[in-house]
CSV table of C-alpha atoms in Angstrom, one decimal:
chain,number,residue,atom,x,y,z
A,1,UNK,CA,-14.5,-20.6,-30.3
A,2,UNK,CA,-15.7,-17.1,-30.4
A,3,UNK,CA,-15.8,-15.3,-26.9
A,4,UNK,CA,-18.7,-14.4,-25.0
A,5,UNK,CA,-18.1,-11.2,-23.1
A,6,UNK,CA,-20.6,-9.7,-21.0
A,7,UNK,CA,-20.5,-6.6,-18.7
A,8,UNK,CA,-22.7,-5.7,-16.0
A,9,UNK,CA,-22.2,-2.0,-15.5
A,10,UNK,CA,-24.2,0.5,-14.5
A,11,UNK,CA,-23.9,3.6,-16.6
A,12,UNK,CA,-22.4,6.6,-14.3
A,13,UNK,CA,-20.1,4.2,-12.4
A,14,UNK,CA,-16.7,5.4,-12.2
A,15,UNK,CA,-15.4,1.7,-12.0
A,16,UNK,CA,-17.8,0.1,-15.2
A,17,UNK,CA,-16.4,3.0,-17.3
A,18,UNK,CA,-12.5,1.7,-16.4
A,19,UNK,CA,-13.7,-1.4,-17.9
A,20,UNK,CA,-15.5,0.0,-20.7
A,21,UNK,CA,-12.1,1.4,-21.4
A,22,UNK,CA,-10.0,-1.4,-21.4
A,23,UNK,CA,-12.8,-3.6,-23.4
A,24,UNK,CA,-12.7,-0.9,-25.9
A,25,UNK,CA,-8.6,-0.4,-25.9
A,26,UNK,CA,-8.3,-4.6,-27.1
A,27,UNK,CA,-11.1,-3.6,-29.6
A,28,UNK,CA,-13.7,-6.5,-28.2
A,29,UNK,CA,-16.8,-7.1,-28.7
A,30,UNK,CA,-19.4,-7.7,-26.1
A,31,UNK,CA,-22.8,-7.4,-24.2
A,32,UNK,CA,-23.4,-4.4,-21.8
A,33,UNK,CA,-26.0,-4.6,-19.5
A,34,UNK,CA,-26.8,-1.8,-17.0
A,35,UNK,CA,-28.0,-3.3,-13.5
A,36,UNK,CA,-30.7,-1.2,-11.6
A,37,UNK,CA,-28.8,-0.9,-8.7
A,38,UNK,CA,-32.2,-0.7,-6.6
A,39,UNK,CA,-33.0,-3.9,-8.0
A,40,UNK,CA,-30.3,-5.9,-8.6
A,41,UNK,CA,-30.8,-9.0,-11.1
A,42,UNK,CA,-30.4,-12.7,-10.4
A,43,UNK,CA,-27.4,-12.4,-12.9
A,44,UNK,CA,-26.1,-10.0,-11.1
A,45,UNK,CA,-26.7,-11.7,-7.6
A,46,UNK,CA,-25.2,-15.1,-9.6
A,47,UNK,CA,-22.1,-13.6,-10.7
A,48,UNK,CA,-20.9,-11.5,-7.7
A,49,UNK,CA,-22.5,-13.3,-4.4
A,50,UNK,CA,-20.4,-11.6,-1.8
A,51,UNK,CA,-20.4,-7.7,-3.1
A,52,UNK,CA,-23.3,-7.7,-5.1
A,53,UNK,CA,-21.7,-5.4,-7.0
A,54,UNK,CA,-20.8,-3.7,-10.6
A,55,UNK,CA,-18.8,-4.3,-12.9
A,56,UNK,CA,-18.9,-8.0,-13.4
A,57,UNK,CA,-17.3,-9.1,-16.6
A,58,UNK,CA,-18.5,-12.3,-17.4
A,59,UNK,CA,-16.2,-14.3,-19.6
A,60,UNK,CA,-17.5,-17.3,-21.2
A,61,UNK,CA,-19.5,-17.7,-18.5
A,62,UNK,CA,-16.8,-17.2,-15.8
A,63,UNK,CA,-17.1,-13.9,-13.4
A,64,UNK,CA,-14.7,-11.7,-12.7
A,65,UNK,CA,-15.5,-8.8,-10.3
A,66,UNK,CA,-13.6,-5.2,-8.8
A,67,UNK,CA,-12.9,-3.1,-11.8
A,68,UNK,CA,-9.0,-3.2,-11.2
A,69,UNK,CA,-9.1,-7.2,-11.1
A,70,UNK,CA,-10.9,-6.9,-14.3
A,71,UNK,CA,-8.8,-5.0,-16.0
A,72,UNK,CA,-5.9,-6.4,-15.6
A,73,UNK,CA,-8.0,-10.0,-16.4
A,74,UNK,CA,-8.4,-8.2,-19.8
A,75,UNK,CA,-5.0,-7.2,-20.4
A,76,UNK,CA,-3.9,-10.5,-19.4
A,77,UNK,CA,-6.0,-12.6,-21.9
A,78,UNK,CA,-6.0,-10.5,-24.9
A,79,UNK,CA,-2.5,-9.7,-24.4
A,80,UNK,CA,-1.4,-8.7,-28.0
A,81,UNK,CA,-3.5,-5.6,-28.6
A,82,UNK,CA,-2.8,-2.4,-27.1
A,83,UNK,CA,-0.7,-3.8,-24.0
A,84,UNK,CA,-2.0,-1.6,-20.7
A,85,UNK,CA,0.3,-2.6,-17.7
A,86,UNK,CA,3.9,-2.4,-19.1
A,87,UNK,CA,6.5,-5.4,-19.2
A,88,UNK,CA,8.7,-4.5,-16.6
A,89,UNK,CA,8.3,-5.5,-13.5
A,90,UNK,CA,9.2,-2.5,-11.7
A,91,UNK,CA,7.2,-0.2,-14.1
A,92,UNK,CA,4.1,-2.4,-13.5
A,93,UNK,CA,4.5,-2.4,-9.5
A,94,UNK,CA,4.5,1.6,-10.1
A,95,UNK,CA,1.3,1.5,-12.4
A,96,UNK,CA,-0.4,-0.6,-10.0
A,97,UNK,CA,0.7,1.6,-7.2
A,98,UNK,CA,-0.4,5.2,-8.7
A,99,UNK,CA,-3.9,2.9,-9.8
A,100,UNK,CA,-4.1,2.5,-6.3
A,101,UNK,CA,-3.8,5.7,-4.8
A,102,UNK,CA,-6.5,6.8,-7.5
A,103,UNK,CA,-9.3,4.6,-6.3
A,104,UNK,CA,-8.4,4.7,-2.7
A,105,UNK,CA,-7.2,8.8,-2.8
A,106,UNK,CA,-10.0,10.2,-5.1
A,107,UNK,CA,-12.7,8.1,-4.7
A,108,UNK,CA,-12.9,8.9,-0.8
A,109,UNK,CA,-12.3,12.6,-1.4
A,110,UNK,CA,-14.8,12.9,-4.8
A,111,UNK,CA,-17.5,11.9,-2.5
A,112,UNK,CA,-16.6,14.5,0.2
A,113,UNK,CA,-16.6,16.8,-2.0
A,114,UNK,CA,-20.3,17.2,-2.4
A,115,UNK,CA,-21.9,16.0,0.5
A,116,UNK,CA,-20.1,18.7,2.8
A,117,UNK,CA,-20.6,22.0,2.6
A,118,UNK,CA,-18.7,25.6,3.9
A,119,UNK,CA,-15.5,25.2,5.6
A,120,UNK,CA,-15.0,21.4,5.7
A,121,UNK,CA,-15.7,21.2,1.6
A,122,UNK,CA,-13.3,24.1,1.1
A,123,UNK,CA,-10.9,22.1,3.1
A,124,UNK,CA,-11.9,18.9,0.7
A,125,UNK,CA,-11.4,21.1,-2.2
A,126,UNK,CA,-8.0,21.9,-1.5
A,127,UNK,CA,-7.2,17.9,-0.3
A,128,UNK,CA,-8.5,16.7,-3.8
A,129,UNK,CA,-6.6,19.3,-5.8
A,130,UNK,CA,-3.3,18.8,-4.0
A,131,UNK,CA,-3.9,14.5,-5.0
A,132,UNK,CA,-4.4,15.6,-8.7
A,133,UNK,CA,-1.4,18.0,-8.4
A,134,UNK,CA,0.8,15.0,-6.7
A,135,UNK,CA,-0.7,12.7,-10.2
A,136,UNK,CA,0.2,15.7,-12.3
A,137,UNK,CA,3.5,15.5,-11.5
A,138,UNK,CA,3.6,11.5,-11.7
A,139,UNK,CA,2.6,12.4,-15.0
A,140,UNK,CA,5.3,14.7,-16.5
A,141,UNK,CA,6.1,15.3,-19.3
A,142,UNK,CA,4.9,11.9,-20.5
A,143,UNK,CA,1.7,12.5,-23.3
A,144,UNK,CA,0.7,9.4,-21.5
A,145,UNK,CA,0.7,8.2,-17.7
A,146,UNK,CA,1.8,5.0,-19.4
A,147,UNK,CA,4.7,7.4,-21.3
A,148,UNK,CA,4.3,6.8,-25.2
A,149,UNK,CA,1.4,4.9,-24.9
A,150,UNK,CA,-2.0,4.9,-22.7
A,151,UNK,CA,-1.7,2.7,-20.4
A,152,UNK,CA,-3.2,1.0,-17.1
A,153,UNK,CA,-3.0,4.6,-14.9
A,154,UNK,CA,-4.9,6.5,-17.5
A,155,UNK,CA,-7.6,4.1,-18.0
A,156,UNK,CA,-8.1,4.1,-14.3
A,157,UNK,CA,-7.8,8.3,-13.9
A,158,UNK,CA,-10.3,9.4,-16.8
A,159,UNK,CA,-13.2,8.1,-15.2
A,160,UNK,CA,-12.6,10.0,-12.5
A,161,UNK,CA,-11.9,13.0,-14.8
A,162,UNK,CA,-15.3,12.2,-15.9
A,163,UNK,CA,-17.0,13.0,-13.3
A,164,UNK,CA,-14.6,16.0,-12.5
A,165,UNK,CA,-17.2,18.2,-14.7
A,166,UNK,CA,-19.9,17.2,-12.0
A,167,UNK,CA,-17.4,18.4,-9.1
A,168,UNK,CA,-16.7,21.2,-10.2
A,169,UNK,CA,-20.1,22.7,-10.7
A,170,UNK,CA,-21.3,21.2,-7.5
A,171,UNK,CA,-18.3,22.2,-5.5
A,172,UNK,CA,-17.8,25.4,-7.2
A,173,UNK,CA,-14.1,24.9,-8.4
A,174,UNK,CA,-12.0,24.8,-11.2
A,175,UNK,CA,-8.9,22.8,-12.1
A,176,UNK,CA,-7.6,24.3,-15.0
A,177,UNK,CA,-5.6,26.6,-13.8
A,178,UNK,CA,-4.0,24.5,-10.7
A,179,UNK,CA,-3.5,21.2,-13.1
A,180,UNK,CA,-3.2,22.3,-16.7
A,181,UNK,CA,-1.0,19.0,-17.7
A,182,UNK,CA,-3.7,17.3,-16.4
A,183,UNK,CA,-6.9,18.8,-18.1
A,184,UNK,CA,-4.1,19.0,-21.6
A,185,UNK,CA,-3.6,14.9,-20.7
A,186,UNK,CA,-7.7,14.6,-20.0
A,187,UNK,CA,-7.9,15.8,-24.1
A,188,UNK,CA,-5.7,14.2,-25.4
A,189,UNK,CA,-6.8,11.1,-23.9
A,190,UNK,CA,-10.2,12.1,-25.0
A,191,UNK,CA,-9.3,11.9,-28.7
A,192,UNK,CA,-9.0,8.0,-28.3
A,193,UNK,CA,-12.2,6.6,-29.2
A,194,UNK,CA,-11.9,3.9,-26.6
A,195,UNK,CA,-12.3,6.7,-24.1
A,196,UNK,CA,-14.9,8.8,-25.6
A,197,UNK,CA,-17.2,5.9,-26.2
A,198,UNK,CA,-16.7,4.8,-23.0
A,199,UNK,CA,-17.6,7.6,-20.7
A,200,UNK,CA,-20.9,8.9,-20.6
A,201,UNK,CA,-21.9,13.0,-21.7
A,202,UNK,CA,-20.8,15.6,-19.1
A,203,UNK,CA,-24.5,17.2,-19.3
A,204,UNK,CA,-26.2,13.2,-18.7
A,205,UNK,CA,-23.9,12.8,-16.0
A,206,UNK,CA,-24.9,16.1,-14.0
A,207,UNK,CA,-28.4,15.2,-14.3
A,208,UNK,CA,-27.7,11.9,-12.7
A,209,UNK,CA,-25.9,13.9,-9.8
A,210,UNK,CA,-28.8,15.9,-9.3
A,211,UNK,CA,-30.9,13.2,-8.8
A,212,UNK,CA,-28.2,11.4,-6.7
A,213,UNK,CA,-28.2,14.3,-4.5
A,214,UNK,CA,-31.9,13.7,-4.2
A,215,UNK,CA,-31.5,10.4,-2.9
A,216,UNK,CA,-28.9,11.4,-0.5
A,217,UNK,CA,-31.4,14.4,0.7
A,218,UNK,CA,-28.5,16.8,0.0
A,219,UNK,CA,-29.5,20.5,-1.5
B,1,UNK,CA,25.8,-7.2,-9.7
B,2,UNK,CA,24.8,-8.7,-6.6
B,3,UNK,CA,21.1,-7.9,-5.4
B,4,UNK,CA,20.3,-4.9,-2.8
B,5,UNK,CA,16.8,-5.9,-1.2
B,6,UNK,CA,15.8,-4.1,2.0
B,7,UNK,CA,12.6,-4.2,3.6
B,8,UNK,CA,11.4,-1.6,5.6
B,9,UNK,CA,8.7,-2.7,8.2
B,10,UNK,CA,7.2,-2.8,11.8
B,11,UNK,CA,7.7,-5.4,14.2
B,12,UNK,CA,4.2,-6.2,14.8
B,13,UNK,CA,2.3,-5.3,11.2
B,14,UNK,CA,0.9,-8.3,10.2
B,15,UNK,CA,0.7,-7.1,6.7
B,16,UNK,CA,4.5,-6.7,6.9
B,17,UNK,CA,4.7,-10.1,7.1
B,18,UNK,CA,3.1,-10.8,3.8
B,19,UNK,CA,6.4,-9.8,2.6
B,20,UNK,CA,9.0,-11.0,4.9
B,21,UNK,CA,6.8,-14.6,4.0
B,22,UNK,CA,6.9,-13.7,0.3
B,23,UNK,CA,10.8,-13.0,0.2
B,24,UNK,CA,12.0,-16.0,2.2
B,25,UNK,CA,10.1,-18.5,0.4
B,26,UNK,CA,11.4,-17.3,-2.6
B,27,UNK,CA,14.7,-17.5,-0.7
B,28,UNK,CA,15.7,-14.0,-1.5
B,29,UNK,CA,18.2,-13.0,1.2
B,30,UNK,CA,17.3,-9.0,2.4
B,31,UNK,CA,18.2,-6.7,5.2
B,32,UNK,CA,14.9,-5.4,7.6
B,33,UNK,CA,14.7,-2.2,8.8
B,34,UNK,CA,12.6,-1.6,11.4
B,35,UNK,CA,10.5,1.5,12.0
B,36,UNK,CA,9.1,3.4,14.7
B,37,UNK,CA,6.0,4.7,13.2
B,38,UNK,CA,5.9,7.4,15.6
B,39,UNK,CA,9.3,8.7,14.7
B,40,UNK,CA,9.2,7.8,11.1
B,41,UNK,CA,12.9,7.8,9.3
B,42,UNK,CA,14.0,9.9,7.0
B,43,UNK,CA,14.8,7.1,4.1
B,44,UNK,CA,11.4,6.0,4.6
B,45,UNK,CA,9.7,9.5,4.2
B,46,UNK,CA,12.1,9.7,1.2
B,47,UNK,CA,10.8,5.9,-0.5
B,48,UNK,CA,7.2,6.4,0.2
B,49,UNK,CA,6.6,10.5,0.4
B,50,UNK,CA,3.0,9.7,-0.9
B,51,UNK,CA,1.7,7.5,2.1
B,52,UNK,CA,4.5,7.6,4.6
B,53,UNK,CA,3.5,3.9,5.5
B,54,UNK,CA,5.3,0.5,5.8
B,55,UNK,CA,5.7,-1.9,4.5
B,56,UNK,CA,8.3,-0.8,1.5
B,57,UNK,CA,10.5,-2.6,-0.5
B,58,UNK,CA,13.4,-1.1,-1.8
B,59,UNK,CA,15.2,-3.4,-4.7
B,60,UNK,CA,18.5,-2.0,-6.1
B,61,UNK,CA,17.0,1.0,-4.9
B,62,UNK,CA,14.5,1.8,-6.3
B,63,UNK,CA,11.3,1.6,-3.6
B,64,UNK,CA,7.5,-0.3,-4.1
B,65,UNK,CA,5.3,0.6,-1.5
B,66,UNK,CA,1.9,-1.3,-1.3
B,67,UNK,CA,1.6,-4.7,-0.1
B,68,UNK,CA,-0.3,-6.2,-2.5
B,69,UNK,CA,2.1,-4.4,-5.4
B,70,UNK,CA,5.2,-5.3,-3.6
B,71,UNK,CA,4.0,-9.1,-3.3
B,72,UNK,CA,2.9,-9.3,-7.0
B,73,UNK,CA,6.5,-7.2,-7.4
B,74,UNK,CA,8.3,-9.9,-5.9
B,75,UNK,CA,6.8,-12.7,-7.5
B,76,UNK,CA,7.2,-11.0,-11.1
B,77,UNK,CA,11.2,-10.9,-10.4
B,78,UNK,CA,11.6,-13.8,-8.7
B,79,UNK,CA,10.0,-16.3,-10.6
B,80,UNK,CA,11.0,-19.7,-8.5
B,81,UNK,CA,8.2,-20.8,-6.6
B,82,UNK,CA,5.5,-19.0,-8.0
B,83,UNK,CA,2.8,-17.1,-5.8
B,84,UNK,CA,0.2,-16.3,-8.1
B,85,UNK,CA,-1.6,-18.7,-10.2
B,86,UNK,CA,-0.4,-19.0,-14.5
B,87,UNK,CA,-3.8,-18.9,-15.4
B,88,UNK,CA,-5.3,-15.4,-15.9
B,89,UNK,CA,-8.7,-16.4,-14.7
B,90,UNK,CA,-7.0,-18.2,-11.4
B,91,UNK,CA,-5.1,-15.2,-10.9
B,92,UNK,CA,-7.8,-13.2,-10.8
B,93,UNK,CA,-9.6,-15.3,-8.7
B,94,UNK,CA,-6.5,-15.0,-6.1
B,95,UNK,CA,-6.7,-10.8,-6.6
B,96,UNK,CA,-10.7,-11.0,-5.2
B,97,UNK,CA,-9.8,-13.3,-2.5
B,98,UNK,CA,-6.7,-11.4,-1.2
B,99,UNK,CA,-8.9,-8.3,-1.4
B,100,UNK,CA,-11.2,-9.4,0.5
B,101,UNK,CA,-9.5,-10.2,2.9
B,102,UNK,CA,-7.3,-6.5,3.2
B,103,UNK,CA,-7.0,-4.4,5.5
B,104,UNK,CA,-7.6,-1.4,2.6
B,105,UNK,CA,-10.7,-0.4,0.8
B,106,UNK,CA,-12.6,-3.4,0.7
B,107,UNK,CA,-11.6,-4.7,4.2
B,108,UNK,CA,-14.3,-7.0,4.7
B,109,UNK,CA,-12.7,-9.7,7.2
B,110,UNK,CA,-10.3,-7.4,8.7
B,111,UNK,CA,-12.5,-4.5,8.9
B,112,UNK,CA,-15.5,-6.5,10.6
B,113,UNK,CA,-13.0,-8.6,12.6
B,114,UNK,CA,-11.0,-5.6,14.0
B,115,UNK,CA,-12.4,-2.5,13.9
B,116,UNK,CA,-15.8,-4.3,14.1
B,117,UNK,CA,-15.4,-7.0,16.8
B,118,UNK,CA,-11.8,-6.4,18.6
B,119,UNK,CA,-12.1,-2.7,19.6
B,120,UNK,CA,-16.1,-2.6,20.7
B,121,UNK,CA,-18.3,-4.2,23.1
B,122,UNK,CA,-22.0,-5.2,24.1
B,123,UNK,CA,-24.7,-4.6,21.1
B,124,UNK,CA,-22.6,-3.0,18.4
B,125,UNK,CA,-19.7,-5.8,18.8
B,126,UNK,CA,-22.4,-8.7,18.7
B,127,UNK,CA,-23.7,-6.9,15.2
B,128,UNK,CA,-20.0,-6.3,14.0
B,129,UNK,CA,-19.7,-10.7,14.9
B,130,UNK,CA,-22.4,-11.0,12.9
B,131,UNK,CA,-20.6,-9.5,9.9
B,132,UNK,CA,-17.6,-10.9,10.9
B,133,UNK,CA,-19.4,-14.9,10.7
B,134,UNK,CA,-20.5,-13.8,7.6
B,135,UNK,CA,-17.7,-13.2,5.9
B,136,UNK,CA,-15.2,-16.0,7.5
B,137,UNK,CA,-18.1,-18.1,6.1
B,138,UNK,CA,-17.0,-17.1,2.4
B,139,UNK,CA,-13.6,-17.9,3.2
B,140,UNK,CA,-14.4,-21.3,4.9
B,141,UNK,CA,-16.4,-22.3,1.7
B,142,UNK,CA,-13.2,-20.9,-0.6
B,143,UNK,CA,-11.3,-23.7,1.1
B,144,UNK,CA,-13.5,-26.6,0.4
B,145,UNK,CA,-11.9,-29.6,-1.3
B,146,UNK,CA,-8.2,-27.5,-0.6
B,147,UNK,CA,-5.6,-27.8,2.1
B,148,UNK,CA,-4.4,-24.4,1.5
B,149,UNK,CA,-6.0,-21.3,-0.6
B,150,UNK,CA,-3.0,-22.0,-3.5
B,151,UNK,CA,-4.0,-25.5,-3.3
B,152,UNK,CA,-1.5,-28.1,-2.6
B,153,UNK,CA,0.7,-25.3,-1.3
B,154,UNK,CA,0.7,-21.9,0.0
B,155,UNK,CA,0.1,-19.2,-2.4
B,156,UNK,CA,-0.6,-15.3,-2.6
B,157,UNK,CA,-3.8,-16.0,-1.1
B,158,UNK,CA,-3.1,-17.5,2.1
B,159,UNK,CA,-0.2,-14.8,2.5
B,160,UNK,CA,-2.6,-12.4,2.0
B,161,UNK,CA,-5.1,-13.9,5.0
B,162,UNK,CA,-2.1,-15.3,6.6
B,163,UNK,CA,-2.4,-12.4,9.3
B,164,UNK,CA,-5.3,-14.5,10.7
B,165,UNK,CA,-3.5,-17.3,11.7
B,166,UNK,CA,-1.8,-15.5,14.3
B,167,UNK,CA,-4.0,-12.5,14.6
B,168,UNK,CA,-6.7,-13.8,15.5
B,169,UNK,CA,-5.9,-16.0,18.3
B,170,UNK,CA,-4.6,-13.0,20.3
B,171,UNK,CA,-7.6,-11.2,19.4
B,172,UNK,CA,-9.5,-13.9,20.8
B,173,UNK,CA,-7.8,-14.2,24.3
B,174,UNK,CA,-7.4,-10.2,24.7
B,175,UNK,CA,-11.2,-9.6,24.1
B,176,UNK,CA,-12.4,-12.8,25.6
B,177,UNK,CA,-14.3,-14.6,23.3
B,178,UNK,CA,-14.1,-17.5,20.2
B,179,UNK,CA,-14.5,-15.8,16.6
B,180,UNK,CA,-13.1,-18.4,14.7
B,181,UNK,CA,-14.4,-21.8,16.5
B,182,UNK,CA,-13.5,-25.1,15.2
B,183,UNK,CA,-17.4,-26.2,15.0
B,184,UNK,CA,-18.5,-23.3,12.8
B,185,UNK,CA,-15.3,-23.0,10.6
B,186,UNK,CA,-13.7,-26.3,10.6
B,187,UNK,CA,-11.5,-25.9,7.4
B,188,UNK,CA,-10.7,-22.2,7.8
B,189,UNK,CA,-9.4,-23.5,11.9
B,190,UNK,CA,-7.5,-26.6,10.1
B,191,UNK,CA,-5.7,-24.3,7.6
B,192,UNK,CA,-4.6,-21.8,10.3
B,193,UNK,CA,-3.1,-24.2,12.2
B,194,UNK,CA,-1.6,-25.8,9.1
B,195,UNK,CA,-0.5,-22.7,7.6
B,196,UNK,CA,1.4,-21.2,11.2
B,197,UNK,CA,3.0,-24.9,11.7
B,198,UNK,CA,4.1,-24.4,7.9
B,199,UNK,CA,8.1,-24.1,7.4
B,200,UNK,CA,9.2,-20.4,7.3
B,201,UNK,CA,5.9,-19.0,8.2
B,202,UNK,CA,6.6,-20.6,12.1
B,203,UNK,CA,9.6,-19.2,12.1
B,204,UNK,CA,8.6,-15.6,11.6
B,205,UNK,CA,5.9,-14.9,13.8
B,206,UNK,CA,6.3,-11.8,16.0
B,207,UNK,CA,6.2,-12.5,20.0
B,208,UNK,CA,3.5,-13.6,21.6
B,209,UNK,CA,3.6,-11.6,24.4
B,210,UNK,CA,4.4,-8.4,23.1
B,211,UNK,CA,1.2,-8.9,20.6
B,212,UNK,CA,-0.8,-9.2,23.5
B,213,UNK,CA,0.6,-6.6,25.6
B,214,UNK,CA,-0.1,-4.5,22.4
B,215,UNK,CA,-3.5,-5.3,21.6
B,216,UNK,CA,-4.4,-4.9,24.7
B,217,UNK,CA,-3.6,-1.4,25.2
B,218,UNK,CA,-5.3,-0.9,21.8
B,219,UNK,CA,-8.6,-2.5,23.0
B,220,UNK,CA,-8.4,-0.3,26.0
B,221,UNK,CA,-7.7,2.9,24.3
B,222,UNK,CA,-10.5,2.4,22.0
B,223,UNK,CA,-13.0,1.3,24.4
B,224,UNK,CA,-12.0,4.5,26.6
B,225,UNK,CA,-12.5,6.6,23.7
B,226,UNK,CA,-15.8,5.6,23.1
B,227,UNK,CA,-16.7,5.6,26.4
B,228,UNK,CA,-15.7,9.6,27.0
B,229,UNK,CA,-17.7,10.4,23.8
């Protein structure tokens, strides 16, 4: 029986592209749909009753919602393409654990970045530099986060990395010369088709932010 | 090579317990090592540099910090009496529902029960008990047709709302009022008394009195707080 695969994303979200990602990393085919977040559809509503939220990958009719559950749902069922998590169980608590610190570390601190201003976003600056310096050095020498291969931690990072571009305009920073590994790591993993099919253009992206800053009633 | 597990914890954390529960129904003997969060060790600062927090888990040395990694940690190694469900789309399901109950990111229940309910009074602790019915109500109708969250038996779910079994009664007496009554949630009252009667899980709850002694001074400092503001 052929699978049905649909995603509910919505384009610029950090946590749809993660997904986008791993769908694309086990080479699967499926739907995408992009929710209007101001007006979410019944499907959407259906699938995720409590968050009301994206991503929702809906598996033969079966939901699965928060982008980390869903990726490792992925890896889980189509588990002989492109492994993410690793087989050891020690190596897999420490991919979940640096996955972790990503969404709850530079999530929080992305967003603080530009809705503050002056002193407190040069002190935000400096928090969210020092959390990609403590990943840079997670990283290593590795070409991956996952070591040979790309793995669970880089599919959750680039999206972030994504959206770096719009940071750095809006906060007026640059990371290149604090975390070279990391912007060296961001190419590389850039060259994988996976990834740059799954994230959205730099320039798009920005425009969204300006709008998003609209909504926000930020200048 | 026999097995070094310690685990380095609170007294009072109920997310600590998740642990101790994990590792003694998988019968894996450990050492604890309590911590004074105030006066934090130096092994800990050296297992967890990036947080600083408890719980951690240190196996053969090498430390996981994290609840929810240490417990799927523990039930990858240990494989007797499995926590987590086989079936990828099961397991899953488990992930959401221990999320939502966490105390992290997506705190929903703790979140609105604690930081909503617990530590605030008059208008804006009647709107956080709104909240808080709201989601206990997605949990009550997760239990339908189930004894426990795993199903027959406890699983990685009910460790991961098992804080509320305890919790929550002390909750109710320091603050004064019912947040999880029998007539509005009758399964989710059933499985908390079912699940802190359970073997090992009875044995390992922290003192009474020293919970309430606790909370109390919690609920008063935060009330205070808001009150100079």
């Amino acid at each position: 029986m052929a699978d049905e695969i649909i995603l509910l994303d919505f384009w610029p979200s950090m946590f749809g592209m993660k997904v986008r990602i791993a769908l694309a990393e086990k080479g699967l085919k499926y739907e995408y749909r992009d929710e209007d977040l101001f007006n979410k559809g019944p499907l959407l509503l259906e699938m995720n009753p409590i968050h009301k939220k994206i991503p929702v990958l809906i598996h033969n009719g079966k939901p699965i919602c928060e982008s980390q559950i869903i990726v490792q749902y992925i890896d889980e069922v189509w588990k002989d393409k492109s492994p993410l998590l690793p087989s050891d169980p020690y190596h897999r608590a420490q991919a979940r654990f640096w996955a972790d610190y990503i969404d709850k570390k530079l999530h929080l601190l992305g967003a603080r970045l530009w809705r503050t201003k002056g002193e407190e976003q040069e002190a935000n600056k400096k928090e969210y530099i020092e959390c990609l310096k403590l990943l840079e050095g997670e990283l290593g020498d590795k070409p991956y986060f996952g070591g040979e291969n790309f793995g669970f931690v880089d599919v959750n990072l680039m999206p972030y990395f994504s959206w770096l571009y719009v940071f750095e305009i809006a906060a007026n920073f640059s990371i290149e010369a604090e975390c070279p590994k990391l912007i060296t790591w961001a190419k590389r993993c850039m060259e994988k088709e996976s990834v740059s099919t799954s994230l959205p253009d730099h320039q798009k992206l920005y425009d969204f932010f300006l709008q998003l800053k609209k909504w926000h009633g930020i200048e | 090579m026999a097995e070094e597990v310690k685990l380095f914890r609170t007294w009072s954390s109920p997310f600590a317990l998740r642990i101790v529960w994990a590792l003694k129904i998988k019968g894996v003997e450990y050492e604890t090592i309590f911590e004074d969060l105030s006066n934090k060790s130096p092994s800990l600062l050296q297992y967890n540099p990036t947080h600083k927090k408890v719980p951690v888990l240190v196996h053969n040395g090498k430390p996981i910090a994290e609840s929810y990694v240490i417990l799927e940690y523990i039930d990858e190694t240990w494989k007797e009496t499995p926590l987590l469900p086989e079936d990828p789309y099961e397991k899953a399901m488990a992930r959401f529902w221990a999320k939502f109950g966490d105390d992290k990111g997506c705190s929903l229940v703790f979140t609105s029960i604690f930081w909503g309910v617990f530590v605030k009074e008059g208008k804006e602790q009647e709107e956080a008990m709104v909240e808080a019915m709201e989601n206990l109500q997605f949990l009550e109708e997760e239990l339908r047709g189930k004894k426990f969250f795993g199903g027959e038996r406890i699983g990685f779910v009910d460790l991961a709302l098992g804080w509320l079994a305890n919790l929550i009664s002390i909750l109710e007496d320091v603050a004064g009022l019912k947040i999880v009554g029998e007539d509005k949630f009758p399964l989710l009252s059933t499985w908390m008394k079912d699940f802190a009667d359970s073997p090992i899980i009875k044995d390992n709850w922290p003192p009474r009195d020293k919970m309430i002694a606790k909370f109390q001074a919690l609920r008063d400092a935060k009330l205070a707080a808001a009150a100079s503001k």
